[in-house]
Short mmCIF file of C-alpha atoms and ligand atoms in Angstrom, two decimals:
data_model
loop_
_atom_site.label_atom_id
_atom_site.label_comp_id
_atom_site.label_asym_id
_atom_site.label_seq_id
_atom_site.Cartn_x
_atom_site.Cartn_y
_atom_site.Cartn_z
CA MET A 29 64.49 -84.70 51.11
CA LYS A 30 65.41 -87.69 49.16
CA ASP A 31 63.02 -90.02 47.86
CA ASP A 32 63.86 -93.10 49.80
CA PHE A 33 61.18 -95.48 48.03
CA ALA A 34 61.41 -98.40 45.86
CA THR A 35 60.64 -96.21 42.87
CA SER A 36 60.67 -96.56 39.24
CA SER A 37 62.36 -93.80 37.16
CA ASP A 38 60.58 -95.21 34.13
CA GLY A 39 57.70 -93.05 34.20
CA LEU A 40 55.50 -95.55 35.83
CA PHE A 41 51.89 -94.02 36.56
CA SER A 42 49.77 -95.48 39.36
CA ALA A 43 46.20 -94.78 39.24
CA ILE A 44 44.55 -95.45 42.23
CA VAL A 45 40.84 -96.04 42.18
CA PRO A 46 38.56 -96.50 45.44
CA CYS A 47 35.42 -98.36 44.57
CA LYS A 48 32.45 -99.68 46.58
CA ASN A 49 29.70 -101.12 44.56
CA GLU A 50 30.98 -100.02 40.99
CA ALA A 51 30.71 -103.59 39.29
CA GLU A 52 29.35 -101.66 36.30
CA THR A 53 31.65 -98.67 36.30
CA VAL A 54 35.14 -100.43 36.71
CA GLY A 55 34.94 -101.71 33.18
CA LEU A 56 34.04 -98.32 31.78
CA PHE A 57 36.64 -96.59 33.80
CA TYR A 58 39.18 -99.01 32.49
CA GLY A 59 38.13 -98.59 28.88
CA GLU A 60 38.34 -94.85 29.20
CA PHE A 61 41.65 -94.57 30.98
CA ALA A 62 43.49 -97.01 28.72
CA ARG A 63 42.20 -95.15 25.78
CA VAL A 64 43.62 -91.67 27.09
CA MET A 65 46.98 -93.46 28.20
CA ARG A 66 47.38 -94.79 24.75
CA GLU A 67 46.77 -91.43 23.24
CA LEU A 68 49.18 -89.88 25.56
CA GLY A 69 51.73 -92.40 24.75
CA ARG A 70 52.05 -93.76 28.42
CA GLU A 71 51.51 -97.10 28.24
CA ASN A 72 53.41 -97.82 31.29
CA PHE A 73 50.66 -97.70 33.84
CA GLU A 74 49.34 -99.45 36.83
CA ILE A 75 45.71 -99.27 37.92
CA ILE A 76 45.07 -100.21 41.70
CA PHE A 77 41.60 -100.75 42.16
CA VAL A 78 40.79 -100.74 45.94
CA GLU A 79 37.75 -102.56 46.66
CA ASP A 80 36.13 -101.25 49.69
CA GLY A 81 33.76 -103.75 51.04
CA SER A 82 31.47 -103.68 47.93
CA THR A 83 28.32 -105.80 48.34
CA ASP A 84 27.76 -106.10 44.40
CA ALA A 85 30.01 -107.99 42.02
CA THR A 86 32.84 -105.18 41.94
CA LEU A 87 35.42 -107.62 43.07
CA ASP A 88 34.75 -110.15 40.35
CA ALA A 89 34.70 -107.39 37.70
CA VAL A 90 38.06 -106.15 38.99
CA LYS A 91 39.51 -109.69 39.12
CA LYS A 92 38.49 -110.11 35.59
CA LEU A 93 39.87 -107.11 34.25
CA SER A 94 43.41 -107.98 35.99
CA ALA A 95 43.32 -111.26 34.34
CA GLN A 96 43.03 -109.44 30.89
CA ASP A 97 45.47 -106.76 31.72
CA PRO A 98 48.35 -107.45 34.05
CA ARG A 99 48.72 -103.58 34.63
CA VAL A 100 45.30 -103.85 36.57
CA LYS A 101 45.88 -104.73 40.24
CA TYR A 102 43.69 -104.66 43.10
CA ILE A 103 43.30 -104.78 46.88
CA SER A 104 39.97 -105.88 48.58
CA PHE A 105 38.78 -105.01 51.84
CA SER A 106 37.38 -107.25 54.42
CA ARG A 107 34.47 -104.72 55.01
CA ASN A 108 33.39 -101.06 54.09
CA PHE A 109 36.17 -98.77 55.42
CA GLY A 110 35.54 -95.62 53.48
CA LYS A 111 37.19 -93.92 50.68
CA GLU A 112 39.90 -92.37 52.63
CA ALA A 113 41.11 -95.92 54.03
CA ALA A 114 40.96 -97.01 50.32
CA MET A 115 43.00 -93.99 49.02
CA LEU A 116 45.59 -94.72 51.81
CA ALA A 117 45.74 -98.37 50.90
CA GLY A 118 46.08 -97.17 47.30
CA PHE A 119 48.95 -94.79 48.00
CA GLU A 120 50.78 -97.47 50.12
CA ALA A 121 50.59 -99.83 47.15
CA ALA A 122 51.33 -97.41 44.27
CA ARG A 123 54.77 -97.81 42.90
CA GLY A 124 54.69 -95.31 40.22
CA GLU A 125 56.97 -92.14 39.56
CA PHE A 126 53.56 -90.53 39.19
CA ALA A 127 50.27 -91.26 41.14
CA ALA A 128 46.82 -89.89 41.20
CA VAL A 129 43.50 -90.95 43.01
CA MET A 130 40.65 -91.18 40.56
CA ASP A 131 36.88 -92.21 41.19
CA ALA A 132 35.50 -94.91 39.33
CA ASP A 133 32.58 -93.30 38.30
CA LEU A 134 34.56 -91.12 35.72
CA GLN A 135 33.68 -88.10 37.67
CA ASP A 136 37.50 -87.40 37.64
CA PRO A 137 37.60 -87.46 33.88
CA PRO A 138 40.88 -89.44 32.56
CA GLU A 139 40.92 -86.88 29.69
CA LEU A 140 42.12 -84.12 32.02
CA LEU A 141 45.11 -86.22 32.54
CA LYS A 142 46.55 -84.89 29.39
CA GLU A 143 46.72 -81.37 30.55
CA MET A 144 48.00 -82.59 33.88
CA PHE A 145 50.79 -84.54 32.55
CA ALA A 146 51.80 -81.39 30.37
CA LEU A 147 51.66 -79.24 33.56
CA ILE A 148 53.66 -81.54 35.94
CA ALA A 149 56.69 -80.86 33.78
CA ASP A 150 57.41 -77.94 36.14
CA CYS A 151 55.82 -78.80 39.30
CA ASP A 152 55.24 -81.56 41.71
CA CYS A 153 51.40 -81.82 41.56
CA VAL A 154 48.66 -80.84 39.49
CA ALA A 155 45.27 -80.58 41.18
CA ALA A 156 41.87 -80.41 39.60
CA ARG A 157 38.87 -78.39 40.70
CA ARG A 158 35.26 -78.53 39.80
CA ILE A 159 33.89 -75.29 38.77
CA THR A 160 29.99 -76.39 38.61
CA ARG A 161 28.19 -78.83 40.44
CA ASP A 162 25.34 -79.23 37.92
CA GLY A 163 23.25 -82.29 38.53
CA GLU A 164 23.94 -82.34 42.46
CA PRO A 165 21.19 -81.73 44.76
CA PRO A 166 21.16 -78.01 45.69
CA VAL A 167 21.47 -78.60 49.58
CA ARG A 168 24.86 -80.43 48.88
CA SER A 169 26.20 -77.40 47.01
CA LEU A 170 24.94 -75.40 49.83
CA PHE A 171 26.71 -77.25 52.44
CA SER A 172 29.59 -77.57 50.40
CA ARG A 173 30.26 -73.84 50.08
CA LEU A 174 29.50 -73.55 53.86
CA PHE A 175 32.18 -76.22 54.52
CA TYR A 176 34.84 -74.45 52.37
CA GLY A 177 34.09 -71.00 54.13
CA LEU A 178 34.40 -72.54 57.33
CA MET A 179 37.54 -74.39 56.55
CA ASN A 180 39.05 -71.08 55.28
CA ALA A 181 38.10 -69.07 58.26
CA PHE A 182 39.44 -71.68 60.72
CA SER A 183 42.45 -73.00 59.04
CA ARG A 184 45.78 -71.47 57.94
CA LEU A 185 45.75 -73.98 54.98
CA LYS A 186 44.00 -72.79 51.74
CA PHE A 187 40.96 -75.03 50.81
CA ARG A 188 39.62 -74.58 47.42
CA GLN A 189 35.89 -74.82 46.58
CA GLY A 190 35.20 -77.73 44.34
CA ALA A 191 38.65 -79.29 44.99
CA ARG A 192 38.97 -82.93 44.25
CA ASP A 193 40.99 -85.86 45.63
CA PHE A 194 41.98 -86.40 41.89
CA ARG A 195 45.58 -84.88 41.82
CA LEU A 196 48.52 -85.92 39.66
CA MET A 197 51.70 -86.18 41.82
CA ARG A 198 55.16 -87.06 41.85
CA ARG A 199 56.49 -89.71 44.10
CA ARG A 200 58.04 -87.49 46.49
CA VAL A 201 54.58 -85.80 47.40
CA VAL A 202 53.28 -89.64 47.94
CA ALA A 203 56.25 -90.30 50.22
CA GLN A 204 55.19 -87.16 52.57
CA ILE A 205 51.33 -88.33 52.33
CA LEU A 206 52.52 -91.80 53.59
CA ARG A 207 54.37 -90.31 56.65
CA LEU A 208 51.17 -88.66 57.88
CA GLY A 209 49.73 -91.71 59.87
CA GLU A 210 46.46 -90.14 60.89
CA TYR A 211 43.70 -92.47 61.16
CA ASN A 212 40.64 -90.11 60.71
CA ARG A 213 42.01 -89.04 57.38
CA PHE A 214 41.06 -86.13 55.20
CA THR A 215 43.02 -86.21 52.23
CA LYS A 216 42.09 -82.70 50.84
CA GLY A 217 43.71 -81.41 54.04
CA ILE A 218 46.76 -83.70 54.00
CA TYR A 219 47.39 -82.51 50.22
CA GLU A 220 47.55 -78.96 51.49
CA TRP A 221 49.55 -79.79 54.60
CA VAL A 222 52.33 -81.59 52.74
CA GLY A 223 52.83 -78.34 50.28
CA PHE A 224 54.88 -78.82 47.08
CA LYS A 225 54.38 -76.62 44.17
CA THR A 226 50.97 -77.14 42.95
CA ARG A 227 49.21 -76.07 39.61
CA TRP A 228 45.52 -76.02 39.39
CA ILE A 229 43.24 -76.97 36.61
CA GLU A 230 39.56 -76.27 36.40
CA PHE A 231 36.83 -78.70 34.76
CA GLU A 232 33.08 -78.74 34.61
CA ASN A 233 31.15 -81.37 36.68
CA VAL A 234 30.68 -84.58 34.76
CA GLU A 235 27.76 -86.82 36.29
CA ARG A 236 28.45 -90.31 37.39
CA LYS A 237 28.39 -92.61 34.46
CA TYR A 238 26.17 -95.26 36.31
CA GLY A 239 24.47 -95.87 39.50
CA GLU A 240 24.35 -93.57 42.50
CA THR A 241 26.63 -91.80 44.88
CA LYS A 242 28.03 -93.96 47.80
CA TRP A 243 27.90 -90.94 50.21
CA SER A 244 24.74 -90.36 52.15
CA PHE A 245 24.23 -86.75 53.19
CA TRP A 246 25.03 -87.73 56.81
CA LYS A 247 28.22 -89.38 55.87
CA LEU A 248 29.47 -86.31 53.92
CA PHE A 249 28.64 -84.30 56.89
CA VAL A 250 30.66 -86.47 59.33
CA TYR A 251 33.33 -86.26 56.92
CA ALA A 252 33.21 -82.48 56.87
CA MET A 253 33.45 -82.53 60.53
CA ASP A 254 36.63 -84.62 60.29
CA GLY A 255 38.21 -82.14 58.08
CA ILE A 256 37.28 -79.09 60.23
CA VAL A 257 38.28 -80.75 63.38
CA ALA A 258 41.74 -81.81 61.89
CA TYR A 259 42.63 -78.73 60.10
CA SER A 260 41.46 -75.54 62.09
CA THR A 261 43.54 -73.84 64.82
CA VAL A 262 41.19 -70.85 65.31
CA PRO A 263 38.74 -72.33 67.55
CA LEU A 264 41.49 -73.74 69.88
CA ALA A 265 43.27 -70.46 69.94
CA ALA A 266 40.28 -68.41 70.78
N1 UDP B 30 34.02 -94.93 47.66
C1 UDP B 30 34.51 -95.95 48.34
N2 UDP B 30 34.07 -96.30 49.51
C2 UDP B 30 33.02 -95.50 50.22
C3 UDP B 30 32.52 -94.51 49.23
C4 UDP B 30 32.92 -94.54 48.16
O1 UDP B 30 35.44 -96.41 47.90
O2 UDP B 30 32.73 -95.88 51.20
C5 UDP B 30 34.49 -94.52 46.27
C6 UDP B 30 33.43 -94.67 44.89
O3 UDP B 30 33.14 -96.23 44.58
C7 UDP B 30 33.90 -93.91 43.80
C8 UDP B 30 34.40 -92.87 44.83
O4 UDP B 30 34.79 -93.48 46.12
O5 UDP B 30 34.83 -94.45 43.21
C9 UDP B 30 33.77 -91.50 45.12
O6 UDP B 30 32.33 -91.87 45.68
P1 UDP B 30 30.99 -91.46 44.86
O7 UDP B 30 31.23 -91.33 43.37
O8 UDP B 30 29.90 -92.20 45.47
O9 UDP B 30 31.01 -90.11 45.72
P2 UDP B 30 30.75 -88.65 44.88
O10 UDP B 30 31.19 -88.21 43.59
O11 UDP B 30 29.12 -88.61 45.08
O12 UDP B 30 31.05 -87.44 46.03
MG1 MG B 31 30.96 -89.88 42.25
#
């Protein structure tokens, strides 16, 4: 398939960063991300902060960064739509030859981009998987295992324990993700659905740099249900 997008062929990298109430972390993210990009010799990047209906000063913080560095762009939602909607808006805005979704709290360590950029030379997508969940409440880890067990039993796609939304991908992958106009999106499923040659890297959990998780247990549970309903065929066939 041809990549029929207004793309740059100059190696531009788009980092898509959903943020809800991250006034304290966006600056930390910017600093760490920019440091890694400098070390990689990859100064040609754009950071797209997608401010998702924050009730704190996230938007101000993002605007300030954008005024200091024109490579920082932002989208601001009129209310909280959730991380899925934020990722979609980010993919739509991204102009890079490469793109990645990254959490503002540095739980998707920018440092990993070094290995990811090395690996993407001979594939379309490099995905990151957490192999520990230290610092998380045990009930979360338990439900996470249960969720992946169910997903893999019910779906023809493979879902990896600890997989993140954090993937480095080529423009052609983004183009296919954008073709899926689902409303109740489940990006980890969409990544598997679109396919492409993918390599996996593993990393140890890093705790959020500041503040608290924006996901309540209930929100995560409903999200998991969206994933199961959207990506399972077995119950329908039974
Ligand atoms: N986030 C968002 N909208 C939401 C909830 C979360 O944009 O409604 C962002 C959040 O600011 C962070 C990322 O999604 O950058 C992951 O959220 P969080 O760290 O709270 O989730 P956890 O790491 O605990 O799963
Ligand atoms: Mg987090």
